[in-house]
GROMACS .gro file of C-alpha atoms in nm:
model
  515
    1UNK     CA    1  -1.581   4.945   4.750
    2UNK     CA    2  -1.734   4.601   4.801
    3UNK     CA    3  -1.878   4.611   4.446
    4UNK     CA    4  -1.536   4.702   4.308
    5UNK     CA    5  -1.371   4.406   4.484
    6UNK     CA    6  -1.640   4.166   4.357
    7UNK     CA    7  -1.595   4.299   4.003
    8UNK     CA    8  -1.217   4.264   4.030
    9UNK     CA    9  -1.247   3.905   4.153
   10UNK     CA   10  -1.486   3.828   3.865
   11UNK     CA   11  -1.242   3.966   3.607
   12UNK     CA   12  -0.954   3.769   3.759
   13UNK     CA   13  -1.158   3.447   3.763
   14UNK     CA   14  -1.269   3.492   3.401
   15UNK     CA   15  -0.912   3.558   3.300
   16UNK     CA   16  -0.801   3.241   3.479
   17UNK     CA   17  -1.069   3.031   3.310
   18UNK     CA   18  -0.985   3.182   2.970
   19UNK     CA   19  -0.613   3.124   3.019
   20UNK     CA   20  -0.678   2.771   3.136
   21UNK     CA   21  -0.895   2.710   2.832
   22UNK     CA   22  -0.623   2.846   2.607
   23UNK     CA   23  -0.376   2.612   2.775
   24UNK     CA   24  -0.606   2.316   2.706
   25UNK     CA   25  -0.629   2.406   2.339
   26UNK     CA   26  -0.253   2.453   2.304
   27UNK     CA   27  -0.180   2.127   2.487
   28UNK     CA   28  -0.353   1.926   2.217
   29UNK     CA   29  -0.104   1.734   2.008
   30UNK     CA   30  -0.160   1.746   1.634
   31UNK     CA   31   0.045   1.615   1.344
   32UNK     CA   32   0.029   1.748   0.988
   33UNK     CA   33   0.165   1.537   0.704
   34UNK     CA   34   0.205   1.662   0.345
   35UNK     CA   35   0.148   1.382   0.092
   36UNK     CA   36   0.131   1.354  -0.286
   37UNK     CA   37  -0.225   1.221  -0.268
   38UNK     CA   38  -0.475   1.054  -0.036
   39UNK     CA   39  -0.659   0.724  -0.087
   40UNK     CA   40  -0.982   0.733  -0.286
   41UNK     CA   41  -1.150   0.523  -0.017
   42UNK     CA   42  -1.095   0.449   0.352
   43UNK     CA   43  -1.293   0.126   0.353
   44UNK     CA   44  -1.031  -0.150   0.387
   45UNK     CA   45  -1.172  -0.362   0.103
   46UNK     CA   46  -1.242  -0.087  -0.150
   47UNK     CA   47  -0.890  -0.003  -0.261
   48UNK     CA   48  -0.547  -0.161  -0.271
   49UNK     CA   49  -0.276   0.097  -0.325
   50UNK     CA   50   0.042   0.235  -0.175
   51UNK     CA   51  -0.142   0.543  -0.047
   52UNK     CA   52  -0.420   0.337   0.114
   53UNK     CA   53  -0.164   0.119   0.292
   54UNK     CA   54  -0.015   0.441   0.430
   55UNK     CA   55  -0.319   0.506   0.655
   56UNK     CA   56  -0.539   0.196   0.693
   57UNK     CA   57  -0.387   0.044   1.006
   58UNK     CA   58  -0.419   0.377   1.188
   59UNK     CA   59  -0.797   0.364   1.136
   60UNK     CA   60  -0.880  -0.005   1.124
   61UNK     CA   61  -0.798  -0.318   1.319
   62UNK     CA   62  -0.755  -0.677   1.202
   63UNK     CA   63  -0.826  -0.997   1.393
   64UNK     CA   64  -0.454  -1.065   1.424
   65UNK     CA   65  -0.135  -0.874   1.352
   66UNK     CA   66   0.219  -0.960   1.258
   67UNK     CA   67   0.520  -0.838   1.455
   68UNK     CA   68   0.848  -0.724   1.297
   69UNK     CA   69   1.000  -1.066   1.367
   70UNK     CA   70   0.713  -1.239   1.184
   71UNK     CA   71   0.531  -1.354   1.498
   72UNK     CA   72   0.151  -1.357   1.483
   73UNK     CA   73   0.002  -1.143   1.762
   74UNK     CA   74  -0.359  -1.096   1.878
   75UNK     CA   75  -0.557  -0.788   1.780
   76UNK     CA   76  -0.937  -0.811   1.793
   77UNK     CA   77  -0.913  -1.188   1.832
   78UNK     CA   78  -0.797  -1.324   2.167
   79UNK     CA   79  -0.721  -1.667   2.021
   80UNK     CA   80  -0.735  -1.868   1.699
   81UNK     CA   81  -0.723  -2.230   1.598
   82UNK     CA   82  -0.622  -2.360   1.255
   83UNK     CA   83  -0.830  -2.673   1.214
   84UNK     CA   84  -0.671  -2.780   0.883
   85UNK     CA   85  -0.505  -2.626   0.575
   86UNK     CA   86  -0.838  -2.474   0.467
   87UNK     CA   87  -1.013  -2.396   0.795
   88UNK     CA   88  -0.942  -2.150   1.074
   89UNK     CA   89  -1.146  -2.034   1.374
   90UNK     CA   90  -1.115  -1.704   1.562
   91UNK     CA   91  -1.245  -1.618   1.909
   92UNK     CA   92  -1.296  -1.246   1.969
   93UNK     CA   93  -1.196  -1.042   2.271
   94UNK     CA   94  -1.486  -0.916   2.482
   95UNK     CA   95  -1.548  -0.560   2.595
   96UNK     CA   96  -1.423  -0.389   2.277
   97UNK     CA   97  -1.633  -0.108   2.129
   98UNK     CA   98  -1.623   0.041   1.781
   99UNK     CA   99  -1.568   0.404   1.689
  100UNK     CA  100  -1.947   0.421   1.660
  101UNK     CA  101  -1.998   0.303   2.019
  102UNK     CA  102  -2.128  -0.045   1.934
  103UNK     CA  103  -1.971  -0.351   2.104
  104UNK     CA  104  -1.762  -0.592   1.897
  105UNK     CA  105  -1.913  -0.934   1.833
  106UNK     CA  106  -1.921  -1.206   1.568
  107UNK     CA  107  -2.181  -1.017   1.365
  108UNK     CA  108  -1.921  -0.749   1.287
  109UNK     CA  109  -1.695  -1.017   1.141
  110UNK     CA  110  -1.981  -1.165   0.940
  111UNK     CA  111  -2.067  -0.824   0.792
  112UNK     CA  112  -1.701  -0.744   0.721
  113UNK     CA  113  -1.650  -1.060   0.516
  114UNK     CA  114  -2.006  -1.117   0.402
  115UNK     CA  115  -2.215  -1.076   0.089
  116UNK     CA  116  -2.280  -0.717  -0.004
  117UNK     CA  117  -1.915  -0.630   0.067
  118UNK     CA  118  -1.668  -0.894  -0.051
  119UNK     CA  119  -1.822  -1.222  -0.165
  120UNK     CA  120  -2.014  -1.146  -0.485
  121UNK     CA  121  -1.865  -1.012  -0.808
  122UNK     CA  122  -2.076  -0.694  -0.789
  123UNK     CA  123  -1.985  -0.621  -0.425
  124UNK     CA  124  -1.778  -0.299  -0.387
  125UNK     CA  125  -1.493  -0.479  -0.210
  126UNK     CA  126  -1.495  -0.797  -0.417
  127UNK     CA  127  -1.202  -0.736  -0.653
  128UNK     CA  128  -0.942  -0.621  -0.401
  129UNK     CA  129  -1.055  -0.869  -0.136
  130UNK     CA  130  -1.024  -1.146  -0.395
  131UNK     CA  131  -0.668  -1.034  -0.467
  132UNK     CA  132  -0.599  -1.055  -0.094
  133UNK     CA  133  -0.758  -1.395  -0.029
  134UNK     CA  134  -0.733  -1.529  -0.390
  135UNK     CA  135  -0.959  -1.831  -0.349
  136UNK     CA  136  -1.310  -1.768  -0.217
  137UNK     CA  137  -1.442  -1.903   0.112
  138UNK     CA  138  -1.657  -2.212   0.099
  139UNK     CA  139  -1.820  -2.091   0.418
  140UNK     CA  140  -1.803  -1.829   0.692
  141UNK     CA  141  -1.985  -1.953   1.003
  142UNK     CA  142  -2.089  -1.778   1.321
  143UNK     CA  143  -2.025  -2.043   1.587
  144UNK     CA  144  -2.139  -1.822   1.876
  145UNK     CA  145  -2.147  -1.451   1.963
  146UNK     CA  146  -1.767  -1.434   1.978
  147UNK     CA  147  -1.647  -1.714   1.750
  148UNK     CA  148  -1.629  -1.728   1.369
  149UNK     CA  149  -1.501  -2.011   1.149
  150UNK     CA  150  -1.363  -1.958   0.796
  151UNK     CA  151  -1.326  -2.239   0.543
  152UNK     CA  152  -1.154  -2.175   0.210
  153UNK     CA  153  -1.225  -2.367  -0.108
  154UNK     CA  154  -0.859  -2.474  -0.145
  155UNK     CA  155  -0.552  -2.546   0.066
  156UNK     CA  156  -0.365  -2.226   0.155
  157UNK     CA  157  -0.008  -2.238   0.296
  158UNK     CA  158  -0.035  -1.884   0.436
  159UNK     CA  159  -0.401  -1.894   0.542
  160UNK     CA  160  -0.348  -1.759   0.894
  161UNK     CA  161  -0.116  -1.478   0.786
  162UNK     CA  162  -0.365  -1.352   0.526
  163UNK     CA  163  -0.578  -1.228   0.816
  164UNK     CA  164  -0.310  -0.967   0.892
  165UNK     CA  165  -0.381  -0.789   0.559
  166UNK     CA  166  -0.552  -0.448   0.563
  167UNK     CA  167  -0.833  -0.591   0.349
  168UNK     CA  168  -0.933  -0.824   0.635
  169UNK     CA  169  -0.989  -0.539   0.882
  170UNK     CA  170  -1.311  -0.560   1.081
  171UNK     CA  171  -1.565  -0.282   1.040
  172UNK     CA  172  -1.856  -0.198   1.269
  173UNK     CA  173  -2.147  -0.398   1.128
  174UNK     CA  174  -2.413  -0.189   1.304
  175UNK     CA  175  -2.276   0.132   1.152
  176UNK     CA  176  -2.234  -0.027   0.810
  177UNK     CA  177  -2.593  -0.155   0.803
  178UNK     CA  178  -2.727   0.196   0.867
  179UNK     CA  179  -2.506   0.373   0.611
  180UNK     CA  180  -2.678   0.624   0.384
  181UNK     CA  181  -2.471   0.528   0.078
  182UNK     CA  182  -2.159   0.337  -0.016
  183UNK     CA  183  -1.999   0.661  -0.139
  184UNK     CA  184  -2.036   0.826   0.202
  185UNK     CA  185  -1.937   0.512   0.392
  186UNK     CA  186  -1.622   0.462   0.184
  187UNK     CA  187  -1.473   0.790   0.310
  188UNK     CA  188  -1.629   0.785   0.659
  189UNK     CA  189  -1.606   0.419   0.764
  190UNK     CA  190  -1.643   0.311   1.125
  191UNK     CA  191  -1.391   0.062   1.256
  192UNK     CA  192  -1.202  -0.040   1.570
  193UNK     CA  193  -0.859   0.124   1.526
  194UNK     CA  194  -0.684   0.385   1.746
  195UNK     CA  195  -0.792   0.675   1.522
  196UNK     CA  196  -1.134   0.750   1.375
  197UNK     CA  197  -1.207   0.939   1.055
  198UNK     CA  198  -1.274   1.308   1.114
  199UNK     CA  199  -1.290   1.486   0.776
  200UNK     CA  200  -1.231   1.382   0.416
  201UNK     CA  201  -1.203   1.637   0.135
  202UNK     CA  202  -1.106   1.478  -0.199
  203UNK     CA  203  -0.782   1.616  -0.344
  204UNK     CA  204  -0.743   1.850  -0.043
  205UNK     CA  205  -0.695   1.676   0.291
  206UNK     CA  206  -0.818   1.411   0.528
  207UNK     CA  207  -0.796   1.405   0.905
  208UNK     CA  208  -0.821   1.136   1.170
  209UNK     CA  209  -0.876   1.187   1.545
  210UNK     CA  210  -0.776   0.988   1.851
  211UNK     CA  211  -1.041   0.730   1.942
  212UNK     CA  212  -1.063   0.761   2.320
  213UNK     CA  213  -1.235   0.425   2.370
  214UNK     CA  214  -0.979   0.224   2.173
  215UNK     CA  215  -0.926  -0.107   2.352
  216UNK     CA  216  -0.545  -0.093   2.334
  217UNK     CA  217  -0.288   0.173   2.418
  218UNK     CA  218  -0.433   0.508   2.313
  219UNK     CA  219  -0.306   0.704   2.013
  220UNK     CA  220  -0.015   0.938   2.101
  221UNK     CA  221  -0.161   1.245   1.925
  222UNK     CA  222  -0.508   1.396   1.919
  223UNK     CA  223  -0.528   1.452   1.545
  224UNK     CA  224  -0.343   1.367   1.225
  225UNK     CA  225  -0.409   1.565   0.906
  226UNK     CA  226  -0.286   1.444   0.567
  227UNK     CA  227  -0.267   1.745   0.332
  228UNK     CA  228  -0.243   1.685  -0.043
  229UNK     CA  229   0.056   1.872  -0.191
  230UNK     CA  230   0.139   1.708  -0.526
  231UNK     CA  231   0.464   1.895  -0.601
  232UNK     CA  232   0.781   1.837  -0.402
  233UNK     CA  233   0.901   2.199  -0.376
  234UNK     CA  234   0.588   2.326  -0.194
  235UNK     CA  235   0.607   2.025   0.038
  236UNK     CA  236   0.964   2.115   0.132
  237UNK     CA  237   0.881   2.486   0.174
  238UNK     CA  238   0.585   2.394   0.395
  239UNK     CA  239   0.802   2.171   0.613
  240UNK     CA  240   1.069   2.437   0.663
  241UNK     CA  241   0.810   2.708   0.734
  242UNK     CA  242   0.641   2.496   1.001
  243UNK     CA  243   0.318   2.423   0.812
  244UNK     CA  244   0.391   2.050   0.798
  245UNK     CA  245   0.557   1.818   1.048
  246UNK     CA  246   0.637   1.537   0.803
  247UNK     CA  247   0.651   1.537   0.423
  248UNK     CA  248   0.661   1.235   0.193
  249UNK     CA  249   0.834   1.144  -0.136
  250UNK     CA  250   1.154   1.346  -0.111
  251UNK     CA  251   1.422   1.303  -0.377
  252UNK     CA  252   1.788   1.264  -0.272
  253UNK     CA  253   1.897   1.575  -0.462
  254UNK     CA  254   1.680   1.775  -0.218
  255UNK     CA  255   1.809   1.616   0.104
  256UNK     CA  256   2.059   1.896   0.171
  257UNK     CA  257   1.785   2.161   0.150
  258UNK     CA  258   1.623   1.997   0.451
  259UNK     CA  259   1.927   1.870   0.641
  260UNK     CA  260   2.109   2.205   0.624
  261UNK     CA  261   1.830   2.363   0.829
  262UNK     CA  262   1.863   2.317   1.203
  263UNK     CA  263   1.578   2.114   1.350
  264UNK     CA  264   1.501   1.910   1.038
  265UNK     CA  265   1.610   1.571   0.910
  266UNK     CA  266   1.555   1.315   0.633
  267UNK     CA  267   1.473   0.949   0.696
  268UNK     CA  268   1.370   0.647   0.494
  269UNK     CA  269   1.501   0.407   0.232
  270UNK     CA  270   1.387   0.110   0.022
  271UNK     CA  271   1.064  -0.060   0.131
  272UNK     CA  272   0.926  -0.409   0.069
  273UNK     CA  273   0.802  -0.305  -0.272
  274UNK     CA  274   0.951  -0.345  -0.619
  275UNK     CA  275   0.892  -0.082  -0.886
  276UNK     CA  276   0.786  -0.231  -1.216
  277UNK     CA  277   0.694  -0.149  -1.572
  278UNK     CA  278   0.386  -0.343  -1.686
  279UNK     CA  279   0.337  -0.443  -2.051
  280UNK     CA  280  -0.018  -0.455  -2.188
  281UNK     CA  281  -0.015  -0.766  -2.405
  282UNK     CA  282  -0.336  -0.656  -2.576
  283UNK     CA  283  -0.135  -0.380  -2.745
  284UNK     CA  284  -0.061  -0.499  -3.104
  285UNK     CA  285   0.309  -0.411  -3.082
  286UNK     CA  286   0.356  -0.582  -2.745
  287UNK     CA  287   0.189  -0.910  -2.839
  288UNK     CA  288   0.533  -1.032  -2.946
  289UNK     CA  289   0.722  -1.140  -2.635
  290UNK     CA  290   1.054  -1.055  -2.805
  291UNK     CA  291   0.965  -0.686  -2.805
  292UNK     CA  292   0.873  -0.704  -2.438
  293UNK     CA  293   1.204  -0.874  -2.365
  294UNK     CA  294   1.386  -0.609  -2.569
  295UNK     CA  295   1.227  -0.337  -2.356
  296UNK     CA  296   1.355  -0.512  -2.044
  297UNK     CA  297   1.710  -0.576  -2.171
  298UNK     CA  298   1.743  -0.208  -2.269
  299UNK     CA  299   1.717  -0.091  -1.906
  300UNK     CA  300   2.030  -0.009  -1.707
  301UNK     CA  301   1.885  -0.042  -1.358
  302UNK     CA  302   2.207   0.040  -1.173
  303UNK     CA  303   2.241   0.364  -1.369
  304UNK     CA  304   1.886   0.464  -1.271
  305UNK     CA  305   1.957   0.393  -0.904
  306UNK     CA  306   2.287   0.582  -0.907
  307UNK     CA  307   2.155   0.877  -1.111
  308UNK     CA  308   1.814   0.934  -0.952
  309UNK     CA  309   1.853   0.787  -0.604
  310UNK     CA  310   2.228   0.844  -0.547
  311UNK     CA  311   2.268   0.469  -0.500
  312UNK     CA  312   2.034   0.467  -0.199
  313UNK     CA  313   1.797   0.207  -0.343
  314UNK     CA  314   1.881  -0.153  -0.435
  315UNK     CA  315   1.827  -0.377  -0.738
  316UNK     CA  316   1.637  -0.701  -0.664
  317UNK     CA  317   1.705  -1.041  -0.817
  318UNK     CA  318   1.382  -1.034  -1.010
  319UNK     CA  319   1.048  -0.990  -0.837
  320UNK     CA  320   1.132  -1.150  -0.504
  321UNK     CA  321   1.250  -1.048  -0.158
  322UNK     CA  322   1.535  -1.185   0.052
  323UNK     CA  323   1.300  -1.211   0.350
  324UNK     CA  324   1.115  -1.491   0.167
  325UNK     CA  325   1.356  -1.720   0.353
  326UNK     CA  326   1.344  -2.073   0.210
  327UNK     CA  327   1.136  -1.944  -0.080
  328UNK     CA  328   1.401  -1.692  -0.191
  329UNK     CA  329   1.578  -1.810  -0.507
  330UNK     CA  330   1.923  -1.663  -0.439
  331UNK     CA  331   2.079  -1.834  -0.741
  332UNK     CA  332   1.831  -1.680  -0.984
  333UNK     CA  333   1.983  -1.446  -1.244
  334UNK     CA  334   1.720  -1.204  -1.373
  335UNK     CA  335   1.717  -1.015  -1.701
  336UNK     CA  336   1.994  -0.754  -1.689
  337UNK     CA  337   2.123  -0.469  -1.902
  338UNK     CA  338   2.210  -0.602  -2.249
  339UNK     CA  339   2.143  -0.343  -2.522
  340UNK     CA  340   2.295  -0.557  -2.799
  341UNK     CA  341   2.059  -0.843  -2.720
  342UNK     CA  342   1.775  -0.593  -2.710
  343UNK     CA  343   1.859  -0.477  -3.065
  344UNK     CA  344   1.888  -0.839  -3.181
  345UNK     CA  345   1.543  -0.927  -3.045
  346UNK     CA  346   1.387  -0.622  -3.210
  347UNK     CA  347   1.537  -0.722  -3.545
  348UNK     CA  348   1.411  -1.080  -3.508
  349UNK     CA  349   1.063  -0.951  -3.424
  350UNK     CA  350   1.056  -0.728  -3.731
  351UNK     CA  351   1.008  -0.417  -3.522
  352UNK     CA  352   0.998  -0.111  -3.748
  353UNK     CA  353   0.970   0.184  -3.512
  354UNK     CA  354   0.603   0.145  -3.420
  355UNK     CA  355   0.507   0.382  -3.138
  356UNK     CA  356   0.459   0.236  -2.790
  357UNK     CA  357   0.283   0.448  -2.528
  358UNK     CA  358   0.413   0.462  -2.171
  359UNK     CA  359   0.180   0.619  -1.916
  360UNK     CA  360   0.298   0.761  -1.587
  361UNK     CA  361   0.199   1.012  -1.318
  362UNK     CA  362   0.357   1.311  -1.144
  363UNK     CA  363   0.568   1.126  -0.886
  364UNK     CA  364   0.303   0.900  -0.736
  365UNK     CA  365   0.614   0.687  -0.694
  366UNK     CA  366   0.931   0.853  -0.568
  367UNK     CA  367   1.126   0.969  -0.873
  368UNK     CA  368   0.857   0.854  -1.116
  369UNK     CA  369   0.897   1.142  -1.364
  370UNK     CA  370   1.277   1.125  -1.368
  371UNK     CA  371   1.265   0.747  -1.411
  372UNK     CA  372   1.024   0.775  -1.705
  373UNK     CA  373   1.247   1.025  -1.882
  374UNK     CA  374   1.561   0.813  -1.838
  375UNK     CA  375   1.378   0.499  -1.953
  376UNK     CA  376   1.258   0.674  -2.267
  377UNK     CA  377   1.619   0.761  -2.356
  378UNK     CA  378   1.742   0.407  -2.284
  379UNK     CA  379   1.473   0.262  -2.509
  380UNK     CA  380   1.550   0.516  -2.780
  381UNK     CA  381   1.918   0.411  -2.768
  382UNK     CA  382   1.826   0.060  -2.889
  383UNK     CA  383   1.577   0.181  -3.150
  384UNK     CA  384   1.248   0.167  -2.957
  385UNK     CA  385   0.997   0.444  -3.023
  386UNK     CA  386   0.838   0.504  -2.683
  387UNK     CA  387   0.602   0.797  -2.625
  388UNK     CA  388   0.579   0.898  -2.259
  389UNK     CA  389   0.235   1.026  -2.155
  390UNK     CA  390   0.190   1.211  -1.826
  391UNK     CA  391  -0.156   1.141  -1.680
  392UNK     CA  392  -0.346   1.322  -1.407
  393UNK     CA  393  -0.481   1.019  -1.222
  394UNK     CA  394  -0.484   0.640  -1.210
  395UNK     CA  395  -0.817   0.610  -1.390
  396UNK     CA  396  -0.647   0.742  -1.706
  397UNK     CA  397  -0.384   0.472  -1.678
  398UNK     CA  398  -0.517   0.133  -1.582
  399UNK     CA  399  -0.898   0.128  -1.607
  400UNK     CA  400  -1.056  -0.076  -1.887
  401UNK     CA  401  -1.212   0.242  -2.025
  402UNK     CA  402  -0.861   0.379  -2.080
  403UNK     CA  403  -0.721   0.066  -2.246
  404UNK     CA  404  -0.721   0.198  -2.602
  405UNK     CA  405  -0.368   0.282  -2.712
  406UNK     CA  406  -0.213   0.172  -2.384
  407UNK     CA  407   0.128   0.009  -2.409
  408UNK     CA  408   0.313   0.028  -2.079
  409UNK     CA  409   0.225   0.160  -1.735
  410UNK     CA  410   0.400   0.207  -1.404
  411UNK     CA  411   0.325  -0.032  -1.119
  412UNK     CA  412   0.474  -0.160  -0.799
  413UNK     CA  413   0.460  -0.495  -0.628
  414UNK     CA  414   0.438  -0.504  -0.248
  415UNK     CA  415   0.534  -0.807  -0.042
  416UNK     CA  416   0.284  -0.784   0.243
  417UNK     CA  417   0.427  -1.103   0.390
  418UNK     CA  418   0.759  -1.284   0.342
  419UNK     CA  419   0.615  -1.523   0.082
  420UNK     CA  420   0.590  -1.500  -0.300
  421UNK     CA  421   0.216  -1.568  -0.282
  422UNK     CA  422   0.172  -1.213  -0.156
  423UNK     CA  423   0.380  -1.043  -0.423
  424UNK     CA  424   0.442  -1.147  -0.785
  425UNK     CA  425   0.211  -1.447  -0.765
  426UNK     CA  426  -0.073  -1.231  -0.635
  427UNK     CA  427  -0.029  -0.958  -0.897
  428UNK     CA  428   0.011  -1.179  -1.203
  429UNK     CA  429  -0.189  -1.482  -1.089
  430UNK     CA  430  -0.556  -1.582  -1.111
  431UNK     CA  431  -0.763  -1.314  -0.942
  432UNK     CA  432  -0.482  -1.061  -0.991
  433UNK     CA  433  -0.531  -0.731  -1.168
  434UNK     CA  434  -0.360  -0.816  -1.496
  435UNK     CA  435  -0.546  -1.137  -1.565
  436UNK     CA  436  -0.876  -0.987  -1.453
  437UNK     CA  437  -0.830  -0.701  -1.698
  438UNK     CA  438  -0.690  -0.909  -1.985
  439UNK     CA  439  -0.349  -0.745  -1.992
  440UNK     CA  440  -0.163  -1.077  -1.966
  441UNK     CA  441  -0.246  -1.446  -1.928
  442UNK     CA  442  -0.081  -1.788  -1.963
  443UNK     CA  443  -0.207  -2.131  -1.863
  444UNK     CA  444   0.149  -2.227  -1.768
  445UNK     CA  445   0.172  -1.954  -1.505
  446UNK     CA  446  -0.162  -2.049  -1.354
  447UNK     CA  447  -0.053  -2.412  -1.334
  448UNK     CA  448   0.262  -2.309  -1.149
  449UNK     CA  449   0.050  -2.091  -0.924
  450UNK     CA  450  -0.147  -2.399  -0.815
  451UNK     CA  451   0.180  -2.573  -0.724
  452UNK     CA  452   0.300  -2.266  -0.533
  453UNK     CA  453  -0.025  -2.273  -0.336
  454UNK     CA  454   0.049  -2.616  -0.192
  455UNK     CA  455   0.208  -2.694   0.143
  456UNK     CA  456   0.522  -2.885   0.033
  457UNK     CA  457   0.807  -2.631   0.060
  458UNK     CA  458   1.036  -2.807  -0.190
  459UNK     CA  459   0.763  -2.822  -0.454
  460UNK     CA  460   0.665  -2.463  -0.384
  461UNK     CA  461   1.024  -2.349  -0.429
  462UNK     CA  462   1.057  -2.535  -0.761
  463UNK     CA  463   0.732  -2.381  -0.886
  464UNK     CA  464   0.840  -2.031  -0.786
  465UNK     CA  465   1.176  -2.065  -0.966
  466UNK     CA  466   0.991  -2.165  -1.284
  467UNK     CA  467   0.755  -1.869  -1.242
  468UNK     CA  468   1.050  -1.631  -1.224
  469UNK     CA  469   1.193  -1.777  -1.545
  470UNK     CA  470   0.857  -1.748  -1.719
  471UNK     CA  471   0.787  -1.384  -1.630
  472UNK     CA  472   1.146  -1.267  -1.676
  473UNK     CA  473   1.295  -1.467  -1.964
  474UNK     CA  474   1.008  -1.611  -2.167
  475UNK     CA  475   0.673  -1.431  -2.166
  476UNK     CA  476   0.712  -1.118  -1.950
  477UNK     CA  477   0.401  -0.933  -1.828
  478UNK     CA  478   0.638  -0.660  -1.714
  479UNK     CA  479   0.984  -0.604  -1.577
  480UNK     CA  480   1.138  -0.506  -1.245
  481UNK     CA  481   1.330  -0.182  -1.188
  482UNK     CA  482   1.441  -0.133  -0.826
  483UNK     CA  483   1.320  -0.150  -0.468
  484UNK     CA  484   1.091   0.149  -0.427
  485UNK     CA  485   1.260   0.403  -0.197
  486UNK     CA  486   1.050   0.627   0.027
  487UNK     CA  487   1.219   0.928   0.183
  488UNK     CA  488   1.060   1.164   0.436
  489UNK     CA  489   1.141   1.514   0.556
  490UNK     CA  490   1.076   1.541   0.931
  491UNK     CA  491   1.067   1.820   1.187
  492UNK     CA  492   1.295   1.696   1.467
  493UNK     CA  493   1.032   1.774   1.731
  494UNK     CA  494   0.860   1.464   1.588
  495UNK     CA  495   1.007   1.137   1.710
  496UNK     CA  496   0.899   0.900   1.433
  497UNK     CA  497   1.087   0.656   1.213
  498UNK     CA  498   0.957   0.499   0.891
  499UNK     CA  499   0.938   0.121   0.858
  500UNK     CA  500   1.007  -0.095   0.552
  501UNK     CA  501   0.651  -0.074   0.430
  502UNK     CA  502   0.409   0.188   0.300
  503UNK     CA  503   0.241   0.217   0.642
  504UNK     CA  504   0.311   0.540   0.830
  505UNK     CA  505   0.263   0.404   1.180
  506UNK     CA  506   0.125   0.671   1.413
  507UNK     CA  507   0.005   0.428   1.679
  508UNK     CA  508   0.125   0.419   2.039
  509UNK     CA  509   0.492   0.332   2.073
  510UNK     CA  510   0.577   0.458   1.724
  511UNK     CA  511   0.526   0.835   1.750
  512UNK     CA  512   0.603   1.112   1.998
  513UNK     CA  513   0.587   1.490   1.962
  514UNK     CA  514   0.805   1.704   2.188
  515UNK     CA  515   0.626   1.962   2.401
   0.00000   0.00000   0.00000
């Protein structure tokens, strides 16, 4: 009898432990997000794209941040001092540890910004970091174990705010110095953010896990998985079947499919990004600026917005944002829809139906395919022979190796800060992609860029107005379309709202999942 009681107690205790263990597993909070694609790298300097901006600030931490009202707030730095228009000094917080367990100090900052990563032309992060900072640093000095001083080669009116960019995130220097290869590091970096990289499977999924020793308020969920689902229909089906909690890039004509199901909703709208078409000036047909202008005048932007986005996007006044404040040129009238002028320019240029290629992808941008098809018809209506070419990946679109035969490509222009230096000027200017890859160049633009980089607001405003005229009405490197809209399907158990940027903020205070 005694043996039977002991056995019974043992079975009960095992059952309790098992049930308790099951409860622990089920109490873990996980979020699954279906996306069109994941970034090719998770190192903050190695890529600059809409999909990389989606995740970087969940993994990495910058010295300072910027609040929604534009206020600069401390992150890894406890204080900073701008010595002059070229020089700034940061003092780090103490007691912070990286996702690799190493304490934060000035050496991490020196490695993050140093040679081997960002300073030399053959460094893996050089090109995108250069686009972020534009002018190189004259010096980066370690003042003591917790203080670093940066001195740029030229005056910079937004010097402090540049340190809020993803590309200036601080990595763990100790972990970086012991990496086995750049390829492995780039998808398994070690930083200081609230989530650490868990798994990365190219073209399949990536996952990040809560970093328990994060110095700030801890992440609200234990794990986030970004699953690659390129086509919209399977993303919607997966949301409604419970496989995914959030899905990205939803078109307005599919809103009702989601909203008509109890427990699901759609959120989102235009972000601080302008969709563009870029002209490759090295293409023989597009060397003539009149043909590029004709392409721009043939576009009915309002019709695209109303047809594809049900009027839910907006049309900008050229490549600028209203939140530029004093730098916003409200009186500027950009190129509009004028098909007769388009035909006139083509006749003056002697255009005779030569084929122009236009490369695009399967909805990397919301509504990309539908936009390409409408544009092709608009161009055809004025006599332009545009061949649309669907490509599998970005390397087939913009890399130098793919330049042969390229005419136009899709692009977008993000305003990381409320200043033109972080949008059009950065993209088209010295150090920007298009000049670096010989797709467009003018001395006049670069001269205006120097004036825009000064500290006199009136002179900066005058220079920016001239830049808008140059790139819209005279020698266009591309043309604007609309503010890029981003719409999300969301399970209502998830309390999350998108912001007006590419970043999907899953940090504390921005995400909750109902029990």
